[in-house]
Tab-separated table of C-alpha atoms in Angstrom:
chain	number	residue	atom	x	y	z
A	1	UNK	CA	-17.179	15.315	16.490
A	2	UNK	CA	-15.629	11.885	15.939
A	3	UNK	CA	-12.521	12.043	17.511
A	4	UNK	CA	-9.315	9.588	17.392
A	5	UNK	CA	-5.696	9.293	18.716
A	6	UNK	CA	-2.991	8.349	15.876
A	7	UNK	CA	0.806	8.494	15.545
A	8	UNK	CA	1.094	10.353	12.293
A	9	UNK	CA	4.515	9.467	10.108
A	10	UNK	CA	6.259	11.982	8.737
A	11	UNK	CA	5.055	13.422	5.743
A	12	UNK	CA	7.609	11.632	3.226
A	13	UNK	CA	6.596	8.743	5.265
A	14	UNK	CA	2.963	9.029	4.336
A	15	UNK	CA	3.276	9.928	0.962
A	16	UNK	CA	5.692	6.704	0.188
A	17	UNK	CA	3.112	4.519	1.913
A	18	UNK	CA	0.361	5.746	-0.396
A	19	UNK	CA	2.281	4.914	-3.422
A	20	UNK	CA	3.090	1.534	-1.758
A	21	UNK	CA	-0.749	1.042	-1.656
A	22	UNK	CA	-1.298	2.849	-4.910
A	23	UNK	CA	1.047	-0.093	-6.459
A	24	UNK	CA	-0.701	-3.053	-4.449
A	25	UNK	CA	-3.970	-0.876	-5.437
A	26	UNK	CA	-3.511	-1.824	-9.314
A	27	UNK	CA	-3.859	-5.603	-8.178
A	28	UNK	CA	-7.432	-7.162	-8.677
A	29	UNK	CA	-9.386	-7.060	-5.433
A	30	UNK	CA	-7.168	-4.455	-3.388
A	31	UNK	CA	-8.158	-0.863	-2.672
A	32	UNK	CA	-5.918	1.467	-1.311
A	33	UNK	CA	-6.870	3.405	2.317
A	34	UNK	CA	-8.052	6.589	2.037
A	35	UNK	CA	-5.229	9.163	2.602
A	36	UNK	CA	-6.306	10.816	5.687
A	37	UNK	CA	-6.010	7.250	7.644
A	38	UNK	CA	-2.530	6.166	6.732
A	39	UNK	CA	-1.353	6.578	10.534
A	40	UNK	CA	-0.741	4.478	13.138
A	41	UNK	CA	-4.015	4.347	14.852
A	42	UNK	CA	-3.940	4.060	18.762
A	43	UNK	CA	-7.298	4.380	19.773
A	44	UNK	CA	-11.038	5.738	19.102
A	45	UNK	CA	-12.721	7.789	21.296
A	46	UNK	CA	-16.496	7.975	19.653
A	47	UNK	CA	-18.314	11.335	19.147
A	48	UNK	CA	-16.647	13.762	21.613
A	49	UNK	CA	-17.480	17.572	21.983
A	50	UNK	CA	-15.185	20.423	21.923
A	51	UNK	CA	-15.378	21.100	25.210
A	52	UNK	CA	-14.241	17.473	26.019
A	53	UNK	CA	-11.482	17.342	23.332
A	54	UNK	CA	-10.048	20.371	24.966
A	55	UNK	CA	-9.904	18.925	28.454
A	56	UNK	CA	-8.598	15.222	27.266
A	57	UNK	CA	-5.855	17.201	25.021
A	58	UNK	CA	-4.616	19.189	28.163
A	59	UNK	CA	-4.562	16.093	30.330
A	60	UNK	CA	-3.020	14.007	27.791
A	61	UNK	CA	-0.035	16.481	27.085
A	62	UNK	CA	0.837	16.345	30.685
A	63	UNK	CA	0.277	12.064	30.365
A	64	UNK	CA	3.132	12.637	27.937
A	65	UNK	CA	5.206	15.408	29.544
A	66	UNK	CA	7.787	13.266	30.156
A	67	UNK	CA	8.277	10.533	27.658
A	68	UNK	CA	11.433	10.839	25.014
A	69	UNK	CA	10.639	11.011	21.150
A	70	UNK	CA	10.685	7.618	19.999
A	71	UNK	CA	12.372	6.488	16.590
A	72	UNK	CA	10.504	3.376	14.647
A	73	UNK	CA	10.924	1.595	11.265
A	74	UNK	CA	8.539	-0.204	8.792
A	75	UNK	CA	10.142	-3.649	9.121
A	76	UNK	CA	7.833	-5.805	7.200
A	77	UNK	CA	4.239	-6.330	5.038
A	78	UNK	CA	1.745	-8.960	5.674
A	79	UNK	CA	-1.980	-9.509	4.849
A	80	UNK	CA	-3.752	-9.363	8.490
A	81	UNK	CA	-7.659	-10.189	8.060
A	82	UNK	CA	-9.064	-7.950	5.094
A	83	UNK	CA	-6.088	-5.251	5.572
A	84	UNK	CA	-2.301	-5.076	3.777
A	85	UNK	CA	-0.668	-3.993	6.819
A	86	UNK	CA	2.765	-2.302	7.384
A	87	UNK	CA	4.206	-3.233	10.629
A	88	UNK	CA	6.900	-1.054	12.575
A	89	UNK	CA	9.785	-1.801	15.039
A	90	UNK	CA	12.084	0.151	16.995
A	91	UNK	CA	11.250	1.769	20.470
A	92	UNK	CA	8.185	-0.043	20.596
A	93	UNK	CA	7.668	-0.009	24.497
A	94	UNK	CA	8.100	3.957	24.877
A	95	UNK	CA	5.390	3.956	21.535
A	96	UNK	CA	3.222	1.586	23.517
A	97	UNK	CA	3.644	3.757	26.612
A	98	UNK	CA	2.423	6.689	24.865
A	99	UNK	CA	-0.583	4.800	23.802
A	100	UNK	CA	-1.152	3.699	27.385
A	101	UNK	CA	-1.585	7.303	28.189
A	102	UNK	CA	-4.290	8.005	26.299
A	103	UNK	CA	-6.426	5.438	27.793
A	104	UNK	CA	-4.827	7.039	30.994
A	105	UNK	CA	-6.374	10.575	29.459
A	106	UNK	CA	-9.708	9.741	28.602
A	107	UNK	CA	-10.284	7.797	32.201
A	108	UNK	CA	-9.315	11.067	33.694
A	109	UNK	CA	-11.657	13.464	31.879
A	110	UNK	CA	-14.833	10.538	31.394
A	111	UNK	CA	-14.521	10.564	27.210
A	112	UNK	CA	-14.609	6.535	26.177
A	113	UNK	CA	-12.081	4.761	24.271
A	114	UNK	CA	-11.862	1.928	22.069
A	115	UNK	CA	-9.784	-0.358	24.529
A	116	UNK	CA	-8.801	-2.822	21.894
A	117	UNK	CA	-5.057	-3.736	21.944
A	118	UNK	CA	-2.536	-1.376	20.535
A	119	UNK	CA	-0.520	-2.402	17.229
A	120	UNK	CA	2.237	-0.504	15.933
A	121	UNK	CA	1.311	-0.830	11.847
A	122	UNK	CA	0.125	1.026	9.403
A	123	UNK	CA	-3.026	-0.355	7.517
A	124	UNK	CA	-2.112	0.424	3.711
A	125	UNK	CA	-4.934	-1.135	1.997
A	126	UNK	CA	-7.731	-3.755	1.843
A	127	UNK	CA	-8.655	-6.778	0.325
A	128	UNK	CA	-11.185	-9.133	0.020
A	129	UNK	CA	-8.843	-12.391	0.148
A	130	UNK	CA	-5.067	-13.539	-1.037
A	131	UNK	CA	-4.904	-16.931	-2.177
A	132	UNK	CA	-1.174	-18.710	-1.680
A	133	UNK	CA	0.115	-17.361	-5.132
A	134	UNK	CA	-1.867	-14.410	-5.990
A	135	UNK	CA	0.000	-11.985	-7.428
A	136	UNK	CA	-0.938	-9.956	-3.951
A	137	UNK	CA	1.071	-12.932	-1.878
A	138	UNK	CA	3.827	-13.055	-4.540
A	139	UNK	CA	4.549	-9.082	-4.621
A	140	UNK	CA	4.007	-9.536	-0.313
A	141	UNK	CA	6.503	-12.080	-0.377
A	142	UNK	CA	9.161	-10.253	-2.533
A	143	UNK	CA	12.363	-8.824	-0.982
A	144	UNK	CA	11.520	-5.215	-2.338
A	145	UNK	CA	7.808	-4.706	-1.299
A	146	UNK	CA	9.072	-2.135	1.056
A	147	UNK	CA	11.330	-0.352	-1.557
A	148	UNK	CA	12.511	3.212	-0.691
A	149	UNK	CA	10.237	2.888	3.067
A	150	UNK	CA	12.886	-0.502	3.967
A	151	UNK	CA	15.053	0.759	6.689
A	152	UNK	CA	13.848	4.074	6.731
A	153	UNK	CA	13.581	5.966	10.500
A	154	UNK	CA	10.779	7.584	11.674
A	155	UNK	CA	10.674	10.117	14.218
A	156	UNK	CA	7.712	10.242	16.481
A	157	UNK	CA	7.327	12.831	18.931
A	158	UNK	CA	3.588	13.790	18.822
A	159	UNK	CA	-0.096	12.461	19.326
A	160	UNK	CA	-2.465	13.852	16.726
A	161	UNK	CA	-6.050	13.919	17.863
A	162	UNK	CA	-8.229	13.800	14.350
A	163	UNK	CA	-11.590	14.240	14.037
A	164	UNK	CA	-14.195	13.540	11.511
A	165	UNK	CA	-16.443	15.963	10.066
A	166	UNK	CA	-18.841	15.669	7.399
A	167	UNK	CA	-19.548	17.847	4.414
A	168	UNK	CA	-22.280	17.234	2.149
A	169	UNK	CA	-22.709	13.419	2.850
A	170	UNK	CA	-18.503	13.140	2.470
A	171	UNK	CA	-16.196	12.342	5.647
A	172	UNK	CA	-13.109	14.497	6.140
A	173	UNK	CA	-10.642	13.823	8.590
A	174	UNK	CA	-8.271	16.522	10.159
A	175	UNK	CA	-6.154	16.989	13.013
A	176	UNK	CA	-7.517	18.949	15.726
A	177	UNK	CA	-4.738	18.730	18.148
A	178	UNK	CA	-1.331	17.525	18.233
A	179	UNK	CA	-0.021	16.855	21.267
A	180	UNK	CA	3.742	16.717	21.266
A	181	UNK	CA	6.133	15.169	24.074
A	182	UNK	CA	9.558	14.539	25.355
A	183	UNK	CA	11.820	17.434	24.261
A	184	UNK	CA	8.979	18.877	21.662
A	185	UNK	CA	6.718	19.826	24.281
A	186	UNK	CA	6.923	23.122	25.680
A	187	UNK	CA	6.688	24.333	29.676
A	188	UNK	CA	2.820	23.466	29.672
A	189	UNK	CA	2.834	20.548	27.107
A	190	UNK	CA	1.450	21.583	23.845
A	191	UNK	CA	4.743	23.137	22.285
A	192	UNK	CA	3.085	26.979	22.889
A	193	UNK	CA	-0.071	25.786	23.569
A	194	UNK	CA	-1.225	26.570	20.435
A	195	UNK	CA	-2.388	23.037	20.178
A	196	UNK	CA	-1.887	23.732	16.277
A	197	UNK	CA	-4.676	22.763	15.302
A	198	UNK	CA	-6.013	21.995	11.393
């Protein structure tokens, strides 16, 4: 399976950063992300077996055993390359941290991963290019882009490992692990070990 680490936002989170793309969406030339990728991506670890996922899971969890829940906030919306991106602030060094550990993770247990630099944002759409004074830069540039998500806190206190799986030529992305820490893990670092999976 295709497997990748992501800081999930809360599920109010997520569903006010779809409409945020669903608005930018009804602009010519921007398409919203698909809804199953509106995370904040930390890294990809290519086509992994189960086997493999279990192991880097366990490993990770106690990576993470002892890091606090971190609280961020989307702080701002800018164009990056061909992506409308949301970016976050707040305890960014414990969030960076955490994604330090799952390079840590796969080193231990020999799965690769994507070793490109960490960003705490939110992709919320593409584009194929904003002009100065498209109606894409103006709405950017607005004071209310962020509406209801401006100053809003978001609590992060789990990985979630998602994997890709494909059904009749279609992608489908679902969590197979989440890997909670700080004072959401439980005694052996999976809150039950459950790993809650799906």
């Amino acid at each position: 399976m295709m497997l990748r680490a992501a800081f999930v936002p809360p599920t109010e989170a997520v569903e006010r950063l779809r409409a945020l793309g669903g608005r930018l969406a009804q602009l010519p030339g921007v398409l919203p992300v698909e809804t199953s990728r509106v995370d904040v991506p930390i890294a990809a670890l290519g086509n992994v077996v189960e086997h493999d996922a279990g192991r880097f899971a366990g490993v990770l969890a106690e990576c993470l055993s002892d890091l606090p829940p971190v609280v961020v906030r989307p702080v701002g919306v800018e164009v990056t390359g061909g992506d409308v991106t949301v970016f976050l602030d707040g305890d960014l060094a414990t969030l960076a941290t955490v994604a330090r550990a799952v390079g840590t993770a796969a080193e231990r247990v020999h799965v690769y991963v994507d070793r490109r630099g960490f960003r705490p944002a939110v992709v919320i759409a593409s584009i194929a290019a904003v002009r100065p004074g498209s109606p894409l830069d103006r709405m950017l540039s607005g004071p209310d882009v962020l509406g209801e998500l401006a100053d809003a806190d978001w609590p992060v206190a789990q990985v979630d490992l998602i994997r890709t799986r494909w059904f009749g030529g279609e992608a489908r992305a679902e969590t197979a692990y989440r890997i909670p820490f700080g004072a959401e893990a439980g005694p052996d670092g999976f809150g039950g070990r459950d790993f809650r999976t799906g």
